[in-house]
PDB file of C-alpha atoms in Angstrom:
ATOM      1  CA  MET V 228      -0.050  -0.099  -0.091  1.00 35.00           C
ATOM      2  CA  ARG V 229       1.485   3.587  -0.829  1.00 35.00           C
ATOM      3  CA  CYS V 230       2.209   5.562   1.881  1.00 37.00           C
ATOM      4  CA  ALA V 231       0.157   8.434  -0.028  1.00 36.00           C
ATOM      5  CA  LEU V 232      -3.425   6.295   1.102  1.00 33.00           C
ATOM      6  CA  LEU V 233      -1.407   5.863   4.826  1.00 37.00           C
ATOM      7  CA  LEU V 234      -1.684   9.303   5.652  1.00 37.00           C
ATOM      8  CA  LEU V 235      -4.617   9.451   8.086  1.00 34.00           C
ATOM      9  CA  ALA V 236      -5.402  12.336   9.917  1.00 35.00           C
ATOM     10  CA  ALA V 237      -3.389  11.853  13.097  1.00 39.00           C
ATOM     11  CA  THR V 238      -5.440  12.648  16.738  1.00 35.00           C
ATOM     12  CA  ALA V 239      -3.286  15.090  19.380  1.00 36.00           C
ATOM     13  CA  ALA V 240      -3.537  11.981  21.440  1.00 39.00           C
ATOM     14  CA  TRP V 241      -1.282   8.932  21.674  1.00 44.00           C
ATOM     15  CA  LEU V 242      -3.766   6.690  23.429  1.00 38.00           C
ATOM     16  CA  ALA V 243      -5.554   3.957  21.167  1.00 40.00           C
ATOM     17  CA  PRO V 244      -8.958   2.740  22.206  1.00 41.00           C
ATOM     18  CA  GLY V 245      -9.018  -0.634  23.748  1.00 43.00           C
ATOM     19  CA  VAL V 246     -10.816  -3.510  22.038  1.00 42.00           C
ATOM     20  CA  PRO V 247     -13.046  -5.126  24.311  1.00 46.00           C
ATOM     21  CA  ALA V 248     -12.809  -8.719  24.802  1.00 48.00           C
ATOM     22  CA  GLN V 249     -16.176 -11.334  24.075  1.00 52.00           C
ATOM     23  CA  SER V 250     -17.845 -13.265  26.723  1.00 52.00           C
ATOM     24  CA  GLY V 251     -19.580 -16.554  26.740  1.00 54.00           C
ATOM     25  CA  ASP V 252     -21.690 -18.544  28.848  1.00 54.00           C
ATOM     26  CA  LEU V 253     -20.401 -20.892  31.774  1.00 52.00           C
ATOM     27  CA  ALA V 254     -22.764 -23.334  33.569  1.00 54.00           C
ATOM     28  CA  ALA V 255     -21.821 -24.185  37.118  1.00 54.00           C
ATOM     29  CA  ASN V 256     -23.670 -26.396  39.764  1.00 58.00           C
ATOM     30  CA  GLY V 257     -27.171 -25.597  38.272  1.00 60.00           C
ATOM     31  CA  ALA V 258     -25.812 -21.745  37.829  1.00 59.00           C
ATOM     32  CA  GLN V 259     -24.854 -19.572  34.837  1.00 60.00           C
ATOM     33  CA  PHE V 260     -21.737 -17.105  34.529  1.00 51.00           C
ATOM     34  CA  ARG V 261     -20.934 -15.051  31.977  1.00 56.00           C
ATOM     35  CA  VAL V 262     -17.021 -14.879  31.676  1.00 47.00           C
ATOM     36  CA  PRO V 263     -14.606 -13.173  29.030  1.00 53.00           C
ATOM     37  CA  VAL V 264     -13.571 -15.143  26.419  1.00 49.00           C
ATOM     38  CA  ALA V 265     -10.620 -14.423  23.562  1.00 58.00           C
ATOM     39  CA  SER V 266      -8.832 -16.707  21.408  1.00 64.00           C
ATOM     40  CA  MET V 267      -5.334 -17.370  21.206  1.00 60.00           C
ATOM     41  CA  LYS V 268      -4.578 -14.745  18.282  1.00 69.00           C
ATOM     42  CA  GLU V 269      -6.441 -11.908  20.548  1.00 73.00           C
ATOM     43  CA  LEU V 270      -4.515 -12.616  23.027  1.00 78.00           C
ATOM     44  CA  ARG V 271      -1.224 -12.210  21.305  1.00 76.00           C
ATOM     45  CA  PHE V 272      -2.022  -8.911  20.445  1.00 82.00           C
ATOM     46  CA  GLN V 273      -3.104  -7.864  24.217  1.00 85.00           C
ATOM     47  CA  LYS V 274       0.674  -6.747  25.015  1.00 90.00           C
ATOM     48  CA  THR V 275       1.651  -6.135  21.057  1.00 95.00           C
ATOM     49  CA  LEU V 276       0.377  -3.721  18.510  1.00 95.00           C
ATOM     50  CA  ARG V 277      -0.651  -5.094  15.345  1.00 93.00           C
ATOM     51  CA  GLN V 278       0.865  -3.444  12.354  1.00 90.00           C
ATOM     52  CA  GLN V 279      -1.629  -1.804   9.893  1.00 86.00           C
ATOM     53  CA  TYR V 280       0.186  -1.403   7.104  1.00 79.00           C
ATOM     54  CA  ASP V 281       2.892  -3.499   4.917  1.00 75.00           C
ATOM     55  CA  PHE V 282       5.809  -1.409   6.038  1.00 79.00           C
ATOM     56  CA  SER V 283       4.766  -0.190   9.571  1.00 87.00           C
ATOM     57  CA  CYS V 284       6.263  -2.773  11.570  1.00 92.00           C
ATOM     58  CA  GLY V 285       8.825  -0.150  12.597  1.00 94.00           C
ATOM     59  CA  SER V 286       5.977   2.362  14.056  1.00 95.00           C
ATOM     60  CA  ALA V 287       3.970  -0.597  15.703  1.00 96.00           C
ATOM     61  CA  ALA V 288       7.206  -1.996  17.181  1.00 97.00           C
ATOM     62  CA  LEU V 289       7.878   1.690  18.746  1.00 98.00           C
ATOM     63  CA  ALA V 290       4.494   1.960  19.718  1.00 97.00           C
ATOM     64  CA  THR V 291       4.091  -1.388  21.406  1.00 98.00           C
ATOM     65  CA  LEU V 292       7.172  -0.274  23.341  1.00 98.00           C
ATOM     66  CA  LEU V 293       5.918   2.641  24.731  1.00 97.00           C
ATOM     67  CA  THR V 294       2.857   1.630  25.495  1.00 96.00           C
ATOM     68  CA  HIS V 295       3.018  -1.662  27.101  1.00 96.00           C
ATOM     69  CA  HIS V 296       6.973  -1.374  28.502  1.00 97.00           C
ATOM     70  CA  TYR V 297       7.162   2.378  29.844  1.00 97.00           C
ATOM     71  CA  GLY V 298       3.599   3.342  30.596  1.00 94.00           C
ATOM     72  CA  LYS V 299       3.284   5.892  27.424  1.00 95.00           C
ATOM     73  CA  PRO V 300       0.218   4.951  25.564  1.00 95.00           C
ATOM     74  CA  ALA V 301       1.046   5.259  21.882  1.00 95.00           C
ATOM     75  CA  ASP V 302      -1.294   4.876  18.671  1.00 93.00           C
ATOM     76  CA  GLU V 303       0.673   3.455  15.846  1.00 94.00           C
ATOM     77  CA  VAL V 304      -1.037   5.405  12.848  1.00 94.00           C
ATOM     78  CA  VAL V 305       0.112   8.614  15.191  1.00 95.00           C
ATOM     79  CA  VAL V 306       3.352   6.883  15.452  1.00 96.00           C
ATOM     80  CA  PHE V 307       3.537   6.372  11.829  1.00 95.00           C
ATOM     81  CA  GLU V 308       2.908   9.938  10.842  1.00 95.00           C
ATOM     82  CA  ARG V 309       5.325  11.523  13.177  1.00 96.00           C
ATOM     83  CA  MET V 310       8.184   9.705  12.010  1.00 96.00           C
ATOM     84  CA  PHE V 311       6.779  10.034   7.770  1.00 94.00           C
ATOM     85  CA  GLN V 312       6.867  13.539   8.496  1.00 94.00           C
ATOM     86  CA  ALA V 313      10.289  14.191   9.876  1.00 93.00           C
ATOM     87  CA  GLY V 314      11.925  11.599   7.856  1.00 91.00           C
ATOM     88  CA  ASP V 315      13.057  10.752   4.249  1.00 92.00           C
ATOM     89  CA  GLN V 316       9.850  10.322   2.944  1.00 92.00           C
ATOM     90  CA  PRO V 317      11.051   8.730  -0.308  1.00 92.00           C
ATOM     91  CA  ARG V 318      13.205   6.193   1.178  1.00 92.00           C
ATOM     92  CA  ILE V 319      10.429   5.476   3.842  1.00 90.00           C
ATOM     93  CA  LYS V 320       8.087   4.812   1.246  1.00 87.00           C
ATOM     94  CA  ARG V 321      10.487   2.401  -0.546  1.00 86.00           C
ATOM     95  CA  GLU V 322      11.820   0.831   2.595  1.00 87.00           C
ATOM     96  CA  GLY V 323      10.064   1.504   5.455  1.00 88.00           C
ATOM     97  CA  PHE V 324      11.649   2.813   8.888  1.00 92.00           C
ATOM     98  CA  SER V 325      14.428   2.856  10.490  1.00 94.00           C
ATOM     99  CA  LEU V 326      16.344   2.981  14.136  1.00 96.00           C
ATOM    100  CA  LEU V 327      17.234   6.132  13.219  1.00 96.00           C
ATOM    101  CA  ASP V 328      13.590   7.452  12.384  1.00 96.00           C
ATOM    102  CA  MET V 329      12.905   5.777  16.124  1.00 97.00           C
ATOM    103  CA  GLN V 330      15.323   7.524  17.464  1.00 97.00           C
ATOM    104  CA  ARG V 331      14.651  10.394  16.245  1.00 96.00           C
ATOM    105  CA  LEU V 332      10.917  10.499  17.557  1.00 97.00           C
ATOM    106  CA  LEU V 333      11.653   9.497  20.951  1.00 97.00           C
ATOM    107  CA  ALA V 334      14.280  12.418  21.324  1.00 97.00           C
ATOM    108  CA  SER V 335      11.203  14.771  20.145  1.00 95.00           C
ATOM    109  CA  VAL V 336       9.185  13.337  23.011  1.00 93.00           C
ATOM    110  CA  GLY V 337      12.238  13.577  25.656  1.00 94.00           C
ATOM    111  CA  MET V 338      13.173  10.201  25.372  1.00 96.00           C
ATOM    112  CA  ARG V 339      17.285   8.629  24.700  1.00 96.00           C
ATOM    113  CA  ALA V 340      17.648   5.951  23.061  1.00 97.00           C
ATOM    114  CA  ASP V 341      20.437   4.243  20.813  1.00 97.00           C
ATOM    115  CA  GLY V 342      21.929   0.920  19.162  1.00 96.00           C
ATOM    116  CA  PHE V 343      23.590  -0.695  21.374  1.00 96.00           C
ATOM    117  CA  ALA V 344      26.039  -3.722  19.805  1.00 96.00           C
ATOM    118  CA  LEU V 345      25.871  -6.142  22.965  1.00 95.00           C
ATOM    119  CA  PRO V 346      24.536  -9.507  23.804  1.00 95.00           C
ATOM    120  CA  LEU V 347      20.990 -10.297  24.670  1.00 94.00           C
ATOM    121  CA  GLN V 348      22.109 -11.482  28.045  1.00 93.00           C
ATOM    122  CA  LYS V 349      22.842  -7.478  28.541  1.00 94.00           C
ATOM    123  CA  LEU V 350      19.386  -6.969  28.499  1.00 94.00           C
ATOM    124  CA  ALA V 351      18.204  -9.488  31.618  1.00 92.00           C
ATOM    125  CA  GLU V 352      20.986  -8.071  33.089  1.00 95.00           C
ATOM    126  CA  ALA V 353      19.679  -4.573  32.873  1.00 95.00           C
ATOM    127  CA  LYS V 354      15.747  -5.496  32.669  1.00 95.00           C
ATOM    128  CA  VAL V 355      14.921  -3.424  29.857  1.00 97.00           C
ATOM    129  CA  PRO V 356      13.436  -4.317  26.427  1.00 98.00           C
ATOM    130  CA  ALA V 357      14.427  -3.399  22.875  1.00 98.00           C
ATOM    131  CA  ILE V 358      13.803  -3.598  19.610  1.00 98.00           C
ATOM    132  CA  VAL V 359      15.961  -5.391  17.051  1.00 98.00           C
ATOM    133  CA  LEU V 360      15.639  -6.437  13.221  1.00 96.00           C
ATOM    134  CA  VAL V 361      15.719  -9.986  12.553  1.00 96.00           C
ATOM    135  CA  SER V 362      15.861 -11.563   9.049  1.00 92.00           C
ATOM    136  CA  THR V 363      13.606 -14.983   7.993  1.00 80.00           C
ATOM    137  CA  ASN V 364      14.393 -16.027   4.790  1.00 78.00           C
ATOM    138  CA  GLY V 365      15.442 -12.916   3.372  1.00 82.00           C
ATOM    139  CA  TYR V 366      12.783 -10.761   5.040  1.00 85.00           C
ATOM    140  CA  ASN V 367      13.502  -7.864   7.708  1.00 91.00           C
ATOM    141  CA  HIS V 368      11.454  -7.454  10.423  1.00 93.00           C
ATOM    142  CA  PHE V 369      11.567  -4.907  13.509  1.00 96.00           C
ATOM    143  CA  VAL V 370      10.188  -7.149  16.831  1.00 97.00           C
ATOM    144  CA  VAL V 371      10.497  -5.833  20.603  1.00 98.00           C
ATOM    145  CA  ILE V 372      12.196  -7.999  22.924  1.00 98.00           C
ATOM    146  CA  LYS V 373       9.680  -8.372  25.568  1.00 98.00           C
ATOM    147  CA  GLY V 374      11.795 -10.813  28.139  1.00 97.00           C
ATOM    148  CA  LEU V 375      14.063 -13.939  27.667  1.00 96.00           C
ATOM    149  CA  ASP V 376      15.254 -17.019  29.903  1.00 94.00           C
ATOM    150  CA  GLU V 377      17.886 -19.346  29.395  1.00 92.00           C
ATOM    151  CA  SER V 378      16.515 -21.626  26.474  1.00 94.00           C
ATOM    152  CA  ARG V 379      14.153 -18.680  24.981  1.00 97.00           C
ATOM    153  CA  VAL V 380      13.510 -15.002  23.956  1.00 97.00           C
ATOM    154  CA  LEU V 381      10.101 -13.778  23.899  1.00 97.00           C
ATOM    155  CA  VAL V 382       9.249 -11.076  21.687  1.00 97.00           C
ATOM    156  CA  GLY V 383       6.331  -8.505  20.119  1.00 96.00           C
ATOM    157  CA  ASP V 384       5.937  -9.106  16.498  1.00 94.00           C
ATOM    158  CA  PRO V 385       4.060  -6.351  15.046  1.00 94.00           C
ATOM    159  CA  ALA V 386       2.867  -9.164  12.054  1.00 90.00           C
ATOM    160  CA  SER V 387       1.901 -12.084  14.444  1.00 89.00           C
ATOM    161  CA  GLY V 388       2.012 -10.703  17.944  1.00 93.00           C
ATOM    162  CA  THR V 389       3.693 -11.951  21.281  1.00 95.00           C
ATOM    163  CA  ARG V 390       5.560 -15.493  21.023  1.00 94.00           C
ATOM    164  CA  ALA V 391       8.162 -17.075  22.116  1.00 95.00           C
ATOM    165  CA  ILE V 392      11.375 -18.177  20.299  1.00 96.00           C
ATOM    166  CA  ALA V 393      13.970 -21.151  21.053  1.00 96.00           C
ATOM    167  CA  ARG V 394      17.140 -18.617  21.611  1.00 96.00           C
ATOM    168  CA  GLY V 395      19.298 -20.531  19.175  1.00 96.00           C
ATOM    169  CA  GLU V 396      16.846 -19.345  16.582  1.00 96.00           C
ATOM    170  CA  PHE V 397      16.842 -16.162  17.463  1.00 97.00           C
ATOM    171  CA  GLU V 398      20.355 -15.632  17.378  1.00 96.00           C
ATOM    172  CA  ARG V 399      20.353 -16.373  14.145  1.00 96.00           C
ATOM    173  CA  MET V 400      17.607 -14.443  13.266  1.00 96.00           C
ATOM    174  CA  TRP V 401      18.941 -11.654  14.828  1.00 97.00           C
ATOM    175  CA  THR V 402      21.932 -10.805  11.947  1.00 93.00           C
ATOM    176  CA  SER V 403      21.992  -7.229  13.095  1.00 92.00           C
ATOM    177  CA  LYS V 404      23.716  -8.170  16.386  1.00 94.00           C
ATOM    178  CA  LEU V 405      22.514  -4.283  17.409  1.00 96.00           C
ATOM    179  CA  LEU V 406      19.707  -3.810  20.677  1.00 98.00           C
ATOM    180  CA  PHE V 407      17.853  -0.882  20.016  1.00 98.00           C
ATOM    181  CA  VAL V 408      17.109   0.386  23.807  1.00 98.00           C
ATOM    182  CA  ILE V 409      15.865   3.423  25.554  1.00 97.00           C
ATOM    183  CA  HIS V 410      18.841   4.799  28.595  1.00 95.00           C
ATOM    184  CA  ASP V 411      18.756   7.329  31.281  1.00 92.00           C
ATOM    185  CA  TRP V 412      15.010   6.304  31.669  1.00 93.00           C
ATOM    186  CA  ASN V 413      13.970   7.048  35.356  1.00 92.00           C
ATOM    187  CA  GLY V 414      10.729   5.741  35.164  1.00 92.00           C
ATOM    188  CA  PRO V 415       9.086   2.254  35.158  1.00 94.00           C
ATOM    189  CA  VAL V 416       9.738   0.202  32.854  1.00 96.00           C
ATOM    190  CA  ARG V 417       7.893  -3.945  32.209  1.00 96.00           C
ATOM    191  CA  PHE V 418      10.110  -6.797  31.596  1.00 97.00           C
ATOM    192  CA  ASN V 419       9.810 -10.338  31.653  1.00 95.00           C
ATOM    193  CA  GLU V 420       6.577 -10.433  32.849  1.00 94.00           C
ATOM    194  CA  ALA V 421       4.907 -13.102  33.858  1.00 91.00           C
ATOM    195  CA  ALA V 422       1.808 -12.384  31.668  1.00 88.00           C
ATOM    196  CA  ASP V 423       3.586 -11.993  28.625  1.00 91.00           C
ATOM    197  CA  TRP V 424       5.087 -15.037  28.910  1.00 92.00           C
ATOM    198  CA  ASN V 425       1.367 -16.591  29.399  1.00 87.00           C
ATOM    199  CA  VAL V 426       0.436 -15.951  25.721  1.00 82.00           C
ATOM    200  CA  ALA V 427       3.624 -16.882  24.042  1.00 71.00           C
ATOM    201  CA  PRO V 428       3.313 -20.226  22.631  1.00 52.00           C
ATOM    202  CA  ALA V 429       6.680 -22.514  21.225  1.00 50.00           C
ATOM    203  CA  ALA V 430       6.258 -21.330  17.665  1.00 48.00           C
ATOM    204  CA  PRO V 431       8.687 -19.919  14.974  1.00 47.00           C
ATOM    205  CA  LEU V 432       8.412 -16.217  14.242  1.00 47.00           C
ATOM    206  CA  ALA V 433       6.165 -15.539  11.092  1.00 48.00           C
ATOM    207  CA  GLU V 434       8.160 -13.585   7.921  1.00 48.00           C
ATOM    208  CA  GLY V 435       8.213 -10.258   7.933  1.00 51.00           C
ATOM    209  CA  ILE V 436       7.820  -7.959   5.239  1.00 50.00           C
ATOM    210  CA  ASP V 437      10.337  -7.327   2.853  1.00 54.00           C
ATOM    211  CA  ARG V 438      12.881  -4.404   4.353  1.00 53.00           C
ATOM    212  CA  GLN V 439      16.168  -5.367   2.727  1.00 53.00           C
ATOM    213  CA  GLY V 440      16.870  -1.565   2.621  1.00 52.00           C
ATOM    214  CA  LEU V 441      16.374  -0.577   6.254  1.00 54.00           C
ATOM    215  CA  ASP V 442      20.116   0.690   6.366  1.00 49.00           C
ATOM    216  CA  TRP V 443      20.109   0.394  10.030  1.00 48.00           C
ATOM    217  CA  LEU V 444      23.686   1.346  10.091  1.00 48.00           C
ATOM    218  CA  THR V 445      22.946   4.904   9.656  1.00 54.00           C
ATOM    219  CA  LEU V 446      22.342   4.913  13.294  1.00 63.00           C
ATOM    220  CA  PRO V 447      25.357   5.599  15.186  1.00 60.00           C
ATOM    221  CA  LYS V 448      26.009   1.848  17.033  1.00 61.00           C
ATOM    222  CA  HIS V 449      27.876   2.240  20.553  1.00 64.00           C
ATOM    223  CA  GLY V 450      30.668  -0.334  21.461  1.00 60.00           C
ATOM    224  CA  PRO V 451      31.349  -2.791  24.062  1.00 59.00           C
ATOM    225  CA  GLY V 452      30.373  -0.636  27.181  1.00 63.00           C
ATOM    226  CA  ASP V 453      26.833  -0.576  28.743  1.00 61.00           C
ATOM    227  CA  PHE V 454      23.460   1.185  28.644  1.00 63.00           C
TER     228      PHE V 454
END
C-alpha cells in the first residue's frame, strides 16, 4: 500500500482505544456465569500492537515499546505519521522506517535511545526491553524483545503478536546484533512479565515484510560499553 494512502488524520492524543473482549456463558452447579472469552490470536495482540500497513512494523514496534513497556500509550498511526513527516519520505516509501527514524521521534518526546552492539544477556541484566531487526528467509522485520530466559526469547511481533522463540533460532535471525534501547530513563519499565509469557506459544516467528534496504547502519552504534 502506498504511503500516500496511509497518511490518515492523526489525533493529538497517543492513546489507542482498547478492543473489548467477547464473553461466553459458563454453567456450573445449575448456575450460569458470563465470563470473558478471547482467542489465542487476540491474546497474542493484547500486549503487542498489530501493524496496520505493509511496511509499518517499525512504527508498530515503537508504539508497542512505549505503550506496554514504558507506560506511555501510543497509537501506531500517530507514530507512523510523525516519523514519516520528520523522515526521508522517498526512502521510507521504498524501505520503511529505520532505527534512526525511531531515535528521532523518541528524542522529540524527551527520551534517549541508541543502538548497542551487546549480547542478549545484557537485556536480562539491565531488565529493559529492546527493539531489534530480525531476518527470516531474506525478509527483515522489527520486533520488540519483551523478555528472555535461558532457552527462549519472548518477542512482540507486530505481524503475529507475542510469541517465544528458541534462543539459538533467535540468534540466527538476529543478524544485526544490535539492541535499540531507551536509556537514562527514571520511570518504571516493564520487562519479562509473567502475563506476557503466558500467551506465548513455542512457535517460529512469522515472516516479516521485505525491508532489505533498512540501512540501520546509519544509526550510530555503541561499542562494548553498557546502557
